[in-house]
Each structure stands twice: as structure tokens, then as C-alpha cells.
Amino acid sequence: MSQRIKIKALLESEQTDIEVLVKGWVRTFRNNQFIALNDGSTNSNLQVVVDFENTDPALLKRITTGAAISASGTLVASLGKGQKVDLKAKVIEVLGDCDPETYPIQPKKHSLEFLRENAHLRFRTNTFGAIFRVRNSLAFAIHQFFQERGFVYLHTPIITASDAEGAGETFHVTNFDLANPPKDENGEIDFKEDFFGRPTNLTVSGQLEGELGAMALSDIYTFGPTFRAENSNTTRHLAEFWMIEPEMAFYDLNDNMDLAEALLKYVIKYALEKNVEDIEFLTQRLLDEEKQKPQQARSEMTLIEKLQFCLNNDFERLTYTEAIAILKESTPNKKKKFQYPVEGWGTDLQSEHERYLVEKHFKKPVILTDYPKQIKAFYMRQNETDMNGNETVRAMDILFPGIGEIVGGSQREERLDKLEQRMDEMGIPKEELWWYLDTRRFGACPHAGFGLGFERLVLFVTGMGNIRDVIPFPRFPKNAEF
RNA sequence: UCCUGAGUAGCUCAGCCGGUUAGAGCAUCUGACUGUUAAUCAGAGGGUCGCUGGUUCGAGCCCAGCCUCAGGAGCCA
């Protein structure tokens, strides 16, 4: 009985009349008698019943919302309706007091905005407990998926000298005294004097290094933080986010799409099975939230139904060119409802267009392929010019309802001459990427890969609306408090 | 970065056409009750009205600038 048992295990055991010891944090203390105790192992609380008539009133006063306590006693069938079992406490000890006057988390509904400002304490709410348990499961499932398939988990560098695809502002990494950096004869900052002897930044993607690994290990994946210094203020962007980037030798674009779709289904299924209670709770949370909205704005499916739908249906695959044709003929386009009317071939799709395709037209995840080459990165494999003279690349984006782009990938350009030509056209410095080009010089082969935004996945599976609520300590413009 | 909206008690909000002592619910505290489930009932405390400046006899309310937050857009994952 001296061994502490987690509440999840206790509630699952369905045993009664056993002596147990539990430890956790008080959610509410009702009637001077009933403690709702949570230890984070599950969404459910354990009801601890206090014999208040035989308990020191000074101790009762210290049982407040947020206090850490240990309780031991007998697990018995509950007399109440809300739960199957109670812990009839014999001994209660307050391990850490919690002053209710100053403790920010009150036993009442809080807005997500308020909890975001109290990110250090929001783990103690049902919603965030559920979110971070689901996040954990998804992370584990991703590793399991790749490990089962013989992929090598490759750690690509956090500090790099390149900014991968010229995509996005980078965070600079320097050891200089910013008030007084060394200057060269031209008055420019002299990075030769800096720690790495050159300008460096936090990585925006591990892809290029990932390709190097794939050119020997065959199948690799990365799973780590990436950084973008974009001044993005949206519900879908973070300055620091986690990305999964598999890279596979001898894969073409179809293999790539198959893998991405299998991965997404695998990890969603895993979370659905592993986090039943959490996802049920989040489903209910979403239903309650949507009750505030007008009928029209409510979703047709509940969260669980949405996730199951995603598992049971093939993602719709079509080319950019086909998508443009659908959009051109779409009702909103003809009625001029789009803010950006769809006219010609060659421009990038706006979020309203992606949303139309995913949420209105196909009503399921969509994989768009073969984008115009001028709107995509230099390393994507070039297609033959088609009969209309359109130049495309072997790119694919997976679009999810409510999220937009969750995966972006491509078959890579393995032909050195084509790659160099494209780099010249786009002004990518070949000298700096000599090591990348070496893979095309020595034993090049067809290969492909993609990037999956981890927080966007968590967003989808939890049904949350803001990406800042699915990462423990979000980094975004003007905020790095915790 | 752009557009729109917001910032008033610990939290969520109300506050009329600029007018005298700024309100409610929840939370908290005190008491009652004691098998409760967001417990209930009674009472109490709690405010630099985001910041700076301006207009006015008088500003929570009007004006300007700034800060922060939310939603949307762009960029993207």
C-alpha cells in the first residue's frame, strides 16, 4: 500500500475494497467532503471522500483547488452517480499548499486566451491535459510508424549556415556583442570573427541534410524543431514548431504520397485507440463550443466522426491543373464570391481556394500534385513540359479540412544539370550548397520526401482552433514568456 | 506586415447622447448545510477603466500616438 498508484490504472482496474495510495492535484473540493483528484494520467478525476467530521478542520482548509495532496484509504463502490468508485480516505496529507486567493486557475471555465497567458499552469486543465496526452501519443506513433518500416531516425542540425530553400526569414545565431560587433575594412560586420566563422541561423528545415542521409541509409526521417522568423500572426503558424521530414531513396511521387497518407492514417488511428477518453472529451468540448455558433457555422461531423472519416476514405488525388479547372467552374468563382478570382494557370492557390476544394467540393483530405514550377522550390523534380506548354514539378501538398496544408513534399530533382539550371534561374548560390550537389554527382538516384507540420497534425486530431494551444510553450511574434 | 474587432474586479462581460458614489455573474473569503457532481443558501471584501498625451467646466465614454490580444489575409508546415 506504500506504492503510489496512478489514477488511470486505478480506474481501469475495476477492483474495489483494496487499499491504495494516490497522489495528485485537487481540482475541486465540494461540500467539505468530496475531492476531485487528478494526477494527469487520465482525463478523469478520482473522487476522494473525506470523513470531514473526524478530520482536523485546519487540514480541511488546506484542501484547496490546485493543492498537491496524497491520499490513502480504501477503494469502494461509489454511492454517487457521477463515478463508479470512490477512495474513502483514511489519511490525507497536503504536500503543496495552493493559495486560492492568488492561484490563477479557478474551478470555472476559462478562455483559451487567458490560459495561453498562463501557459505554465494550463496543463492542469482538462482541455490541455487531453491535448498534451494526445500530442504525446501522436509523437510516439510517428516514431513507431517509421521504425516498423525500417526508417532511420536522423538528427539534422539545429544550427545551419544555409537557409535550405530560401524560404522564410531565419533567426540569426551569433556570439557577437550586438552593441559592438567586429567590422571589416568596409565597415561590414565581420562574421569571420564569429563563433562559426560565418553567418549562421536556426534551421528552417532539415530536408537537405535529410537527403544526404537517404543517399546511403535509404529511408530516413527527422523529427525535430524548426524555426521561422516570419512575422506571422495566424492560428496556423509558429516561430518554433516541430516537423517530421522523411526522405526516401528510390521513391517516386506516388510512393511518397502513399507513405504520407499511410502515416497520417496510422497516427490518427493510434491516437483514437490510445486516447479514447481524451478525444471523447475534446469532441464534447468542440460540441459545446459550437453550440454558441449559428447553425450554419457548425461542422457537419463531430471530431471523432471527422477522424474516423479520415481513416476510412482515400485522400482525393489530383493535379494542380485539374484543381484549377474545378475552381474555375465552381459556383463561388462564377458568382465572384472568391476574394481572389481564379482566372489563369500558374498562380498559387489562396487559402479560400484550398478550403473550397477540401471542405466543399471533395469534403475530404486532398492531395494536390504537379504544381507550376515557378511557385515551388528549386529542388523539386521537373516534369516534361505538357502539351499546353505548362511547366510543372513533381510536388505534392496534402490539404486537410480546417487546417489547410499539413504536408508539403516532392520527388526531388536528381539530375545534376537540371538542378543546377534551376538554381541559377532562382538565384540559389551553388557554391554554398556544394555538399548537396555532391549527392547528384556521386551515385544520384530518384528519391522523394515530405515535411509534416507536427502541430498542424495535433490541431487536426484535437479539433483545436489555434496552433498556439497545441504546443506547450508557443513561440510567436512578441511572445517568449515561458 | 495588412484589414477588422477588443482591452473595465482574479475570470467572463455590461456600462445609454460625455455628467456627480463604475455594475452583474462566476471565483475568493466568512457563516450555514453535509453523498456532493460547475453542490446549495446567506453575507462580505475586491477597480491606476491597457499606456501616454490632448479636447472639455467635466472623459471608462470623444481625438491622436503607442502597447497587447483575438479573428481574417499574406507567407508557409
Coordinates of C-alpha atoms (C1' of nucleotides) in Angstrom, one line a residue:
Chain A
M1 CA 0.0 0.0 0.0
S2 CA 3.0 2.2 0.2
Q3 CA 3.3 2.2 -3.5
R4 CA 1.6 5.1 -5.2
I5 CA -0.8 4.1 -8.0
K6 CA -1.8 6.3 -10.9
I7 CA -5.4 7.2 -11.2
K8 CA -5.7 5.9 -14.7
A9 CA -4.6 2.4 -13.6
L10 CA -6.9 2.6 -10.6
L11 CA -10.0 3.4 -12.7
E12 CA -9.2 0.8 -15.2
S13 CA -8.7 -2.0 -12.7
E14 CA -12.3 -2.1 -11.6
Q15 CA -11.3 -3.6 -8.3
T16 CA -12.9 -2.5 -5.1
D17 CA -12.2 -3.0 -1.4
I18 CA -8.5 -2.6 -1.9
E19 CA -6.1 -0.3 0.0
V20 CA -4.5 2.3 -2.3
L21 CA -2.2 5.4 -2.2
V22 CA -2.8 8.1 -4.7
K23 CA -1.1 11.5 -5.3
G24 CA -2.2 14.4 -7.4
W25 CA -3.7 17.8 -7.5
V26 CA -7.1 18.9 -6.3
R27 CA -9.5 20.0 -9.0
T28 CA -12.4 20.8 -6.7
F29 CA -13.3 20.2 -3.1
R30 CA -17.1 20.0 -2.8
N31 CA -19.2 20.0 0.3
N32 CA -16.1 19.8 2.6
Q33 CA -16.2 16.2 1.7
F34 CA -15.5 15.3 -1.9
I35 CA -12.1 15.9 -3.6
A36 CA -11.9 15.6 -7.3
L37 CA -8.3 14.5 -7.7
N38 CA -6.4 14.5 -10.9
D39 CA -2.8 13.3 -11.5
G40 CA -2.6 13.8 -15.2
S41 CA -2.5 10.1 -16.1
T42 CA -6.1 10.4 -17.4
N43 CA -8.7 13.0 -18.1
S44 CA -10.9 11.5 -15.3
N45 CA -10.7 12.5 -11.7
L46 CA -10.7 10.2 -8.8
Q47 CA -13.3 11.1 -6.2
V48 CA -11.7 11.1 -2.8
V49 CA -14.2 11.1 0.1
V50 CA -13.1 12.8 3.3
D51 CA -14.5 11.9 6.6
F52 CA -14.8 15.5 7.5
E53 CA -16.3 15.0 10.9
N54 CA -13.2 13.2 12.0
T55 CA -10.7 15.3 10.2
D56 CA -8.7 18.3 11.6
P57 CA -10.5 21.5 10.3
A58 CA -7.1 23.0 9.7
L59 CA -6.3 20.3 7.3
L60 CA -9.7 20.6 5.5
K61 CA -8.9 24.3 5.0
R62 CA -5.7 23.4 3.2
I63 CA -7.5 21.2 0.7
T64 CA -8.0 23.8 -2.0
T65 CA -8.2 23.9 -5.8
G66 CA -4.7 23.3 -7.1
A67 CA -3.1 21.9 -3.9
A68 CA -0.9 18.8 -4.2
I69 CA -2.0 16.0 -1.9
S70 CA -1.5 12.4 -1.2
A71 CA -4.4 10.2 0.0
S72 CA -4.6 6.7 1.1
G73 CA -7.6 4.6 2.0
T74 CA -10.0 2.0 0.6
L75 CA -11.3 2.0 -2.9
V76 CA -15.1 1.4 -2.7
A77 CA -18.1 1.4 -5.0
S78 CA -19.4 4.9 -5.1
L79 CA -22.7 5.9 -3.6
G80 CA -22.9 8.9 -6.0
K81 CA -23.9 8.8 -9.6
G82 CA -21.0 10.6 -11.3
Q83 CA -18.4 7.8 -10.9
K84 CA -18.1 4.1 -10.3
V85 CA -15.6 4.2 -7.4
D86 CA -14.6 6.5 -4.5
L87 CA -11.5 6.5 -2.5
K88 CA -12.6 6.5 1.2
A89 CA -9.7 8.3 2.6
K90 CA -8.0 7.3 5.9
V91 CA -5.0 9.6 5.6
I92 CA -4.8 12.8 3.7
E93 CA -1.6 14.8 3.5
V94 CA -1.2 18.2 1.8
L95 CA 2.1 18.0 0.0
G96 CA 1.9 21.5 -1.5
D97 CA -0.5 24.2 -0.5
C98 CA -2.2 26.4 -3.1
D99 CA -3.4 29.8 -2.1
P100 CA -6.9 30.1 -3.7
E101 CA -6.7 33.9 -3.5
T102 CA -3.8 34.1 -5.9
Y103 CA -3.9 30.8 -7.8
P104 CA -5.0 31.8 -11.4
I105 CA -6.7 28.6 -12.3
Q106 CA -10.2 28.7 -10.7
P107 CA -12.8 26.0 -10.6
K108 CA -14.7 27.6 -13.5
K109 CA -14.5 27.9 -17.3
H110 CA -11.5 29.9 -18.5
S111 CA -11.0 31.3 -22.0
L112 CA -8.2 29.8 -24.1
E113 CA -6.7 33.2 -24.4
F114 CA -6.4 33.5 -20.6
L115 CA -4.9 30.1 -20.3
R116 CA -2.4 30.9 -23.0
E117 CA -1.2 33.7 -20.8
N118 CA -0.9 31.2 -18.1
A119 CA 0.8 28.5 -20.1
H120 CA 2.8 27.3 -17.1
L121 CA -0.4 26.3 -15.4
R122 CA -2.7 25.4 -18.2
F123 CA -1.6 21.8 -18.1
R124 CA -3.8 21.5 -15.1
T125 CA -7.0 21.9 -17.0
N126 CA -9.0 19.1 -18.6
T127 CA -8.6 20.5 -22.1
F128 CA -4.8 21.0 -22.0
G129 CA -4.3 17.7 -20.2
A130 CA -6.1 16.0 -23.1
I131 CA -4.3 17.9 -25.8
F132 CA -0.8 17.1 -24.5
R133 CA -1.6 13.5 -23.9
V134 CA -2.8 13.3 -27.5
R135 CA 0.3 15.2 -28.7
N136 CA 2.4 12.7 -26.9
S137 CA 0.7 9.7 -28.5
L138 CA 1.0 11.2 -31.9
A139 CA 4.7 11.8 -31.4
F140 CA 5.2 8.2 -30.3
A141 CA 3.1 6.8 -33.1
I142 CA 5.2 8.7 -35.7
H143 CA 8.3 7.0 -34.4
Q144 CA 6.6 3.7 -34.3
F145 CA 5.3 4.0 -37.8
F146 CA 8.8 4.7 -39.2
Q147 CA 10.6 2.3 -37.0
E148 CA 8.2 -0.5 -38.1
R149 CA 9.2 0.3 -41.7
G150 CA 13.0 0.3 -41.1
F151 CA 13.5 4.1 -41.3
V152 CA 16.5 5.6 -39.6
Y153 CA 15.8 8.5 -37.2
L154 CA 18.3 11.0 -38.3
H155 CA 19.2 14.1 -36.3
T156 CA 19.8 17.0 -38.6
P157 CA 21.5 20.2 -37.3
I158 CA 19.6 22.9 -35.5
I159 CA 22.2 25.5 -36.3
T160 CA 22.9 25.8 -40.0
A161 CA 24.7 28.0 -42.5
S162 CA 22.1 27.7 -45.2
D163 CA 18.5 28.6 -45.2
A164 CA 17.6 25.5 -47.1
E165 CA 15.3 26.8 -49.8
G166 CA 15.5 30.5 -49.4
A167 CA 12.1 30.0 -47.8
G168 CA 11.4 32.2 -44.9
E169 CA 13.2 34.6 -42.6
T170 CA 15.7 32.9 -40.3
F171 CA 16.7 33.6 -36.8
H172 CA 20.4 34.5 -36.7
V173 CA 22.8 32.7 -34.4
T174 CA 25.7 34.7 -33.2
N175 CA 28.1 35.1 -30.3
F176 CA 28.8 38.7 -31.1
D177 CA 28.3 41.5 -28.6
L178 CA 25.4 43.0 -30.5
A179 CA 26.3 46.5 -29.4
N180 CA 29.8 46.2 -30.8
P181 CA 30.3 43.5 -33.4
P182 CA 33.7 43.3 -35.1
K183 CA 33.8 45.1 -38.5
D184 CA 35.9 44.5 -41.6
E185 CA 37.7 47.2 -43.6
N186 CA 34.5 48.0 -45.4
G187 CA 32.6 48.6 -42.2
E188 CA 30.6 45.5 -42.6
I189 CA 30.1 43.0 -39.8
D190 CA 33.0 40.6 -39.9
F191 CA 31.5 37.1 -39.5
K192 CA 34.9 35.5 -39.8
E193 CA 35.3 36.6 -36.2
D194 CA 32.1 34.9 -35.1
F195 CA 31.8 31.5 -33.4
F196 CA 31.4 29.5 -36.6
G197 CA 33.5 31.9 -38.7
R198 CA 30.4 32.6 -40.9
P199 CA 26.8 33.8 -40.6
T200 CA 24.6 31.1 -39.1
N201 CA 21.0 30.7 -38.3
L202 CA 18.5 28.3 -36.8
T203 CA 17.3 25.7 -39.2
V204 CA 14.1 26.2 -41.3
S205 CA 14.1 22.6 -42.5
G206 CA 16.2 19.5 -42.1
Q207 CA 15.4 18.3 -45.6
L208 CA 18.6 19.0 -47.5
E209 CA 20.6 17.2 -44.8
G210 CA 18.0 14.5 -44.7
E211 CA 18.5 13.9 -48.4
L212 CA 22.2 13.3 -47.6
G213 CA 21.3 10.5 -45.2
A214 CA 18.8 8.9 -47.5
M215 CA 21.5 8.7 -50.2
A216 CA 23.1 5.9 -48.0
L217 CA 20.6 4.7 -45.4
S218 CA 17.8 4.5 -48.0
D219 CA 15.0 5.6 -45.7
I220 CA 15.4 8.3 -43.0
Y221 CA 13.2 10.6 -41.1
T222 CA 13.8 13.7 -39.0
F223 CA 11.6 14.8 -36.1
G224 CA 12.7 18.0 -34.5
P225 CA 12.1 21.7 -34.0
T226 CA 12.4 24.2 -36.9
F227 CA 12.4 27.9 -36.7
R228 CA 10.9 30.7 -38.9
A229 CA 11.3 34.3 -38.1
E230 CA 8.3 35.3 -40.2
N231 CA 6.1 37.9 -38.7
S232 CA 3.1 35.6 -39.0
N233 CA 0.2 36.2 -36.7
T234 CA -2.2 33.4 -37.5
T235 CA -3.8 30.4 -35.9
R236 CA -1.7 28.1 -38.1
H237 CA 1.9 29.5 -37.7
L238 CA 4.5 29.4 -35.0
A239 CA 8.1 30.7 -34.9
E240 CA 9.2 27.4 -33.4
F241 CA 7.5 24.3 -34.5
W242 CA 8.2 20.6 -34.8
M243 CA 8.4 19.0 -38.2
I244 CA 8.7 15.4 -39.4
E245 CA 10.7 15.1 -42.6
P246 CA 11.1 11.6 -44.1
E247 CA 13.3 11.2 -47.1
M248 CA 13.3 8.0 -49.2
A249 CA 15.8 6.8 -51.8
F250 CA 14.2 5.1 -54.9
Y251 CA 10.8 6.6 -54.1
D252 CA 8.8 8.4 -56.8
L253 CA 6.0 10.9 -56.1
N254 CA 3.3 8.2 -55.9
D255 CA 5.4 6.2 -53.4
N256 CA 5.8 9.4 -51.5
M257 CA 2.0 10.1 -51.4
D258 CA 1.3 6.6 -50.4
L259 CA 3.7 6.9 -47.5
A260 CA 2.3 10.2 -46.3
E261 CA -1.3 9.0 -46.4
A262 CA -0.4 5.8 -44.6
L263 CA 1.5 7.8 -42.0
L264 CA -1.4 10.2 -41.3
K265 CA -3.9 7.4 -41.1
Y266 CA -1.6 5.3 -38.8
V267 CA -1.0 8.0 -36.3
I268 CA -4.7 9.2 -36.2
K269 CA -5.8 5.6 -35.7
Y270 CA -3.2 5.2 -32.9
A271 CA -4.5 8.3 -31.1
L272 CA -8.1 7.2 -31.5
E273 CA -7.4 3.9 -29.9
K274 CA -4.9 5.1 -27.2
N275 CA -6.6 8.3 -26.1
V276 CA -10.3 7.3 -26.1
E277 CA -11.2 9.4 -23.1
D278 CA -9.2 12.5 -24.2
I279 CA -10.6 12.5 -27.7
E280 CA -14.1 12.0 -26.3
F281 CA -13.6 14.9 -24.0
L282 CA -12.3 17.1 -26.9
T283 CA -15.2 16.1 -29.1
Q284 CA -17.6 17.2 -26.4
R285 CA -15.6 20.4 -25.8
L286 CA -16.0 21.2 -29.5
L287 CA -19.7 20.4 -29.5
D288 CA -20.2 22.8 -26.6
E289 CA -18.2 25.5 -28.3
E290 CA -20.2 25.1 -31.5
K291 CA -23.4 25.5 -29.7
Q292 CA -22.5 29.1 -29.4
K293 CA -22.3 29.4 -33.2
P294 CA -25.2 29.8 -35.6
Q295 CA -26.4 26.5 -37.2
Q296 CA -24.7 27.3 -40.5
A297 CA -21.2 27.7 -39.0
R298 CA -21.3 24.3 -37.2
S299 CA -19.5 21.4 -38.6
E300 CA -21.4 18.5 -40.1
M301 CA -19.3 15.9 -38.2
T302 CA -18.1 15.6 -34.7
L303 CA -14.4 15.4 -34.0
I304 CA -14.4 11.7 -33.7
E305 CA -16.5 11.3 -36.8
K306 CA -14.1 13.5 -38.7
L307 CA -11.1 11.4 -37.6
Q308 CA -12.8 8.2 -38.5
F309 CA -13.9 9.6 -41.8
C310 CA -10.3 10.4 -42.5
L311 CA -9.2 6.9 -41.7
N312 CA -11.9 5.2 -43.8
N313 CA -11.6 7.2 -47.0
D314 CA -8.8 7.5 -49.6
F315 CA -7.4 11.0 -49.9
E316 CA -8.5 12.6 -53.2
R317 CA -5.5 13.0 -55.5
L318 CA -5.5 15.4 -58.4
T319 CA -3.1 17.7 -60.2
Y320 CA -2.9 21.4 -59.8
T321 CA -4.1 21.8 -63.3
E322 CA -7.2 19.7 -62.6
A323 CA -7.8 21.7 -59.4
I324 CA -7.7 25.0 -61.3
A325 CA -10.3 23.6 -63.8
I326 CA -12.6 22.7 -60.9
L327 CA -12.1 26.0 -59.2
K328 CA -12.8 28.0 -62.4
E329 CA -16.1 26.2 -62.9
S330 CA -17.0 26.4 -59.2
T331 CA -20.1 28.3 -58.0
P332 CA -18.2 30.8 -55.8
N333 CA -15.9 31.6 -58.6
K334 CA -18.7 32.2 -61.1
K335 CA -20.7 34.2 -58.6
K336 CA -17.5 36.2 -57.8
K337 CA -17.6 35.1 -54.2
F338 CA -13.8 34.5 -54.1
Q339 CA -11.7 37.4 -52.9
Y340 CA -9.1 36.2 -55.4
P341 CA -10.9 35.1 -58.5
V342 CA -9.5 32.0 -60.3
E343 CA -8.5 33.1 -63.7
G344 CA -5.3 31.7 -65.2
W345 CA -3.0 28.8 -64.7
G346 CA 0.2 29.5 -62.8
T347 CA -0.7 31.4 -59.7
D348 CA -0.6 29.9 -56.3
L349 CA -3.9 28.8 -54.7
Q350 CA -5.2 31.0 -51.9
S351 CA -6.5 29.5 -48.7
E352 CA -10.1 30.2 -49.8
H353 CA -9.5 28.0 -52.8
E354 CA -7.9 25.2 -50.9
R355 CA -10.7 25.4 -48.4
Y356 CA -13.3 25.2 -51.2
L357 CA -11.7 22.1 -52.6
V358 CA -11.3 20.3 -49.3
E359 CA -14.4 21.4 -47.4
K360 CA -17.0 22.0 -50.1
H361 CA -16.0 20.1 -53.3
F362 CA -14.4 16.8 -52.1
K363 CA -15.3 17.0 -48.4
K364 CA -12.2 15.0 -47.5
P365 CA -8.4 15.4 -47.5
V366 CA -7.0 16.3 -50.8
I367 CA -3.5 15.7 -52.3
L368 CA -2.6 18.2 -55.0
T369 CA 0.3 17.4 -57.3
D370 CA 2.3 18.8 -60.1
Y371 CA 2.3 22.5 -59.3
P372 CA 3.7 25.1 -61.7
K373 CA 7.5 25.2 -61.3
Q374 CA 7.7 28.9 -60.7
I375 CA 5.8 28.8 -57.4
K376 CA 7.8 25.8 -56.0
A377 CA 11.3 25.2 -54.6
F378 CA 14.4 24.6 -56.7
Y379 CA 14.9 21.0 -55.6
M380 CA 11.7 19.6 -56.9
R381 CA 11.8 17.3 -59.9
Q382 CA 10.8 18.9 -63.2
N383 CA 8.2 17.3 -65.3
E384 CA 8.2 17.3 -69.1
T385 CA 6.6 20.4 -70.5
D386 CA 3.0 19.4 -71.2
M387 CA 1.0 20.0 -74.5
N388 CA -0.1 23.4 -73.4
G389 CA 3.4 24.4 -72.7
N390 CA 2.9 24.4 -68.9
E391 CA 6.0 23.6 -66.8
T392 CA 5.3 21.7 -63.6
V393 CA 7.3 20.0 -60.9
R394 CA 6.6 16.7 -59.0
A395 CA 5.3 18.4 -55.9
M396 CA 2.5 17.3 -53.6
D397 CA 0.7 19.1 -50.9
I398 CA -1.8 17.4 -48.6
L399 CA -4.7 19.7 -47.6
F400 CA -6.8 19.0 -44.5
P401 CA -10.2 20.4 -43.6
G402 CA -9.8 23.3 -41.2
I403 CA -6.0 23.2 -41.3
G404 CA -5.0 23.8 -44.9
E405 CA -1.6 22.4 -45.9
I406 CA -0.5 19.8 -43.4
V407 CA 2.1 18.1 -45.7
G408 CA 4.3 19.5 -48.4
G409 CA 6.6 17.3 -50.4
S410 CA 8.0 16.3 -53.7
Q411 CA 10.1 14.0 -55.7
R412 CA 13.5 15.5 -55.7
E413 CA 15.4 16.6 -58.8
E414 CA 18.2 14.0 -59.0
R415 CA 19.6 15.2 -62.4
L416 CA 22.6 17.5 -61.8
D417 CA 22.2 19.6 -64.9
K418 CA 18.5 20.2 -64.4
L419 CA 19.1 21.1 -60.7
E420 CA 21.9 23.5 -61.4
Q421 CA 20.0 25.1 -64.1
R422 CA 17.1 25.7 -61.8
M423 CA 19.3 27.0 -59.0
D424 CA 20.8 29.5 -61.5
E425 CA 17.3 30.6 -62.5
M426 CA 16.2 31.1 -58.9
G427 CA 19.4 32.7 -57.7
I428 CA 20.3 29.9 -55.3
P429 CA 24.1 30.0 -54.6
K430 CA 25.5 26.7 -55.8
E431 CA 28.8 27.2 -54.1
E432 CA 27.2 27.2 -50.6
L433 CA 25.3 24.0 -51.4
W434 CA 28.3 22.1 -52.9
W435 CA 27.7 19.3 -50.4
Y436 CA 24.1 19.0 -51.5
L437 CA 25.0 18.9 -55.2
D438 CA 27.6 16.2 -54.4
T439 CA 24.7 13.8 -53.9
R440 CA 23.8 14.4 -57.6
R441 CA 27.4 13.9 -58.6
F442 CA 28.1 10.7 -56.8
G443 CA 25.5 7.9 -57.1
A444 CA 22.5 10.0 -57.6
C445 CA 19.1 8.2 -57.6
P446 CA 15.5 9.1 -57.8
H447 CA 14.2 10.0 -54.3
A448 CA 11.4 11.8 -52.6
G449 CA 10.3 13.1 -49.3
F450 CA 7.9 15.4 -47.5
G451 CA 7.5 17.6 -44.4
L452 CA 4.7 17.1 -42.0
G453 CA 3.9 20.0 -39.6
F454 CA 3.5 18.3 -36.3
E455 CA 1.4 21.0 -34.6
R456 CA -0.9 21.1 -37.6
L457 CA -1.5 17.4 -37.1
V458 CA -2.1 17.9 -33.4
L459 CA -4.5 20.7 -34.3
F460 CA -6.5 18.4 -36.5
V461 CA -6.6 15.4 -34.1
T462 CA -7.6 17.6 -31.1
G463 CA -10.0 19.8 -33.0
M464 CA -8.5 22.9 -31.5
G465 CA -8.6 26.1 -33.5
N466 CA -5.4 27.8 -32.6
I467 CA -1.9 26.3 -33.1
R468 CA -0.7 28.1 -30.0
D469 CA -2.9 25.8 -27.9
V470 CA -1.3 22.5 -29.1
I471 CA 2.3 23.2 -28.2
P472 CA 3.2 23.5 -24.6
F473 CA 5.1 26.8 -24.9
P474 CA 4.3 28.6 -28.1
R475 CA 6.8 30.9 -29.7
F476 CA 5.2 33.7 -31.8
P477 CA 5.8 37.3 -32.5
K478 CA 6.2 39.4 -29.3
N479 CA 5.9 36.3 -27.1
A480 CA 8.5 34.1 -25.5
E481 CA 7.4 34.4 -21.9
F482 CA 7.8 30.9 -20.7
Chain B
rU1 C1' 3.1 43.2 -42.3
rC2 C1' -2.2 44.5 -43.8
rC3 C1' -7.6 44.6 -42.6
rU4 C1' -11.4 44.2 -38.7
rG5 C1' -12.6 44.0 -33.6
rA6 C1' -11.2 44.2 -28.5
rG7 C1' -8.6 45.9 -23.7
rU8 C1' -13.3 48.0 -17.3
rA9 C1' -12.8 43.5 -10.3
rG10 C1' -9.0 37.2 -10.0
rC11 C1' -12.1 35.4 -14.7
rU12 C1' -16.2 36.4 -18.4
rC13 C1' -18.6 40.7 -19.5
rA14 C1' -22.4 45.2 -19.1
rG15 C1' -21.7 50.4 -18.7
rC16 C1' -27.2 54.8 -22.8
rC17 C1' -26.3 61.1 -26.0
rG18 C1' -19.6 62.9 -22.1
rG19 C1' -22.4 64.3 -16.1
rU20 C1' -21.7 63.5 -9.8
rU21 C1' -20.6 57.5 -5.4
rA22 C1' -18.3 52.3 -12.1
rG23 C1' -22.2 47.3 -12.1
rA24 C1' -23.5 41.8 -12.8
rG25 C1' -22.4 36.5 -13.0
rC26 C1' -18.6 33.3 -11.7
rA27 C1' -14.3 32.8 -8.5
rU28 C1' -12.4 34.2 -3.4
rC29 C1' -13.4 35.0 1.9
rU30 C1' -17.0 34.3 6.3
rG31 C1' -21.2 31.6 8.2
rA32 C1' -24.9 27.7 7.5
rC33 C1' -25.7 22.8 5.4
rU34 C1' -23.4 17.9 4.9
rG35 C1' -23.5 11.9 -0.5
rU36 C1' -21.8 16.3 -3.5
rU37 C1' -21.0 16.2 -9.3
rA38 C1' -19.9 23.8 -12.2
rA39 C1' -23.1 21.5 -4.8
rU40 C1' -26.7 24.8 -2.5
rC41 C1' -28.3 29.1 0.8
rA42 C1' -27.0 33.9 3.3
rG43 C1' -23.4 37.7 3.8
rA44 C1' -18.6 40.3 2.8
rG45 C1' -14.3 42.1 0.5
rG46 C1' -12.4 43.3 -4.2
rG47 C1' -11.2 48.7 -9.6
rU48 C1' -4.4 53.1 -11.6
rC49 C1' -11.4 51.6 -16.6
rG50 C1' -4.2 48.9 -21.3
rC51 C1' -0.3 53.2 -21.5
rU52 C1' 0.9 58.4 -22.9
rG53 C1' -0.8 62.9 -24.4
rG54 C1' -5.0 66.0 -26.0
rU55 C1' -10.2 68.2 -26.3
rU56 C1' -13.8 69.7 -22.4
rC57 C1' -16.4 73.1 -16.7
rG58 C1' -16.3 67.6 -16.5
rA59 C1' -13.6 61.6 -20.0
rG60 C1' -14.5 54.5 -18.7
rC61 C1' -17.1 57.0 -23.0
rC62 C1' -14.5 61.9 -27.8
rC63 C1' -9.5 62.6 -30.6
rA64 C1' -4.1 61.2 -31.5
rG65 C1' 0.0 58.1 -30.8
rC66 C1' 1.8 53.6 -28.7
rC67 C1' 1.4 48.6 -26.5
rU68 C1' -1.1 43.9 -26.1
rC69 C1' -4.8 40.3 -27.5
rA70 C1' -8.4 37.9 -30.9
rG71 C1' -10.3 36.8 -35.8
rG72 C1' -9.2 37.1 -41.1
rA73 C1' -5.4 37.8 -45.1
rG74 C1' -0.3 37.2 -46.9
rC75 C1' 4.0 33.8 -46.1
rC76 C1' 4.0 28.7 -45.2
rA77 C1' 4.4 23.4 -42.2

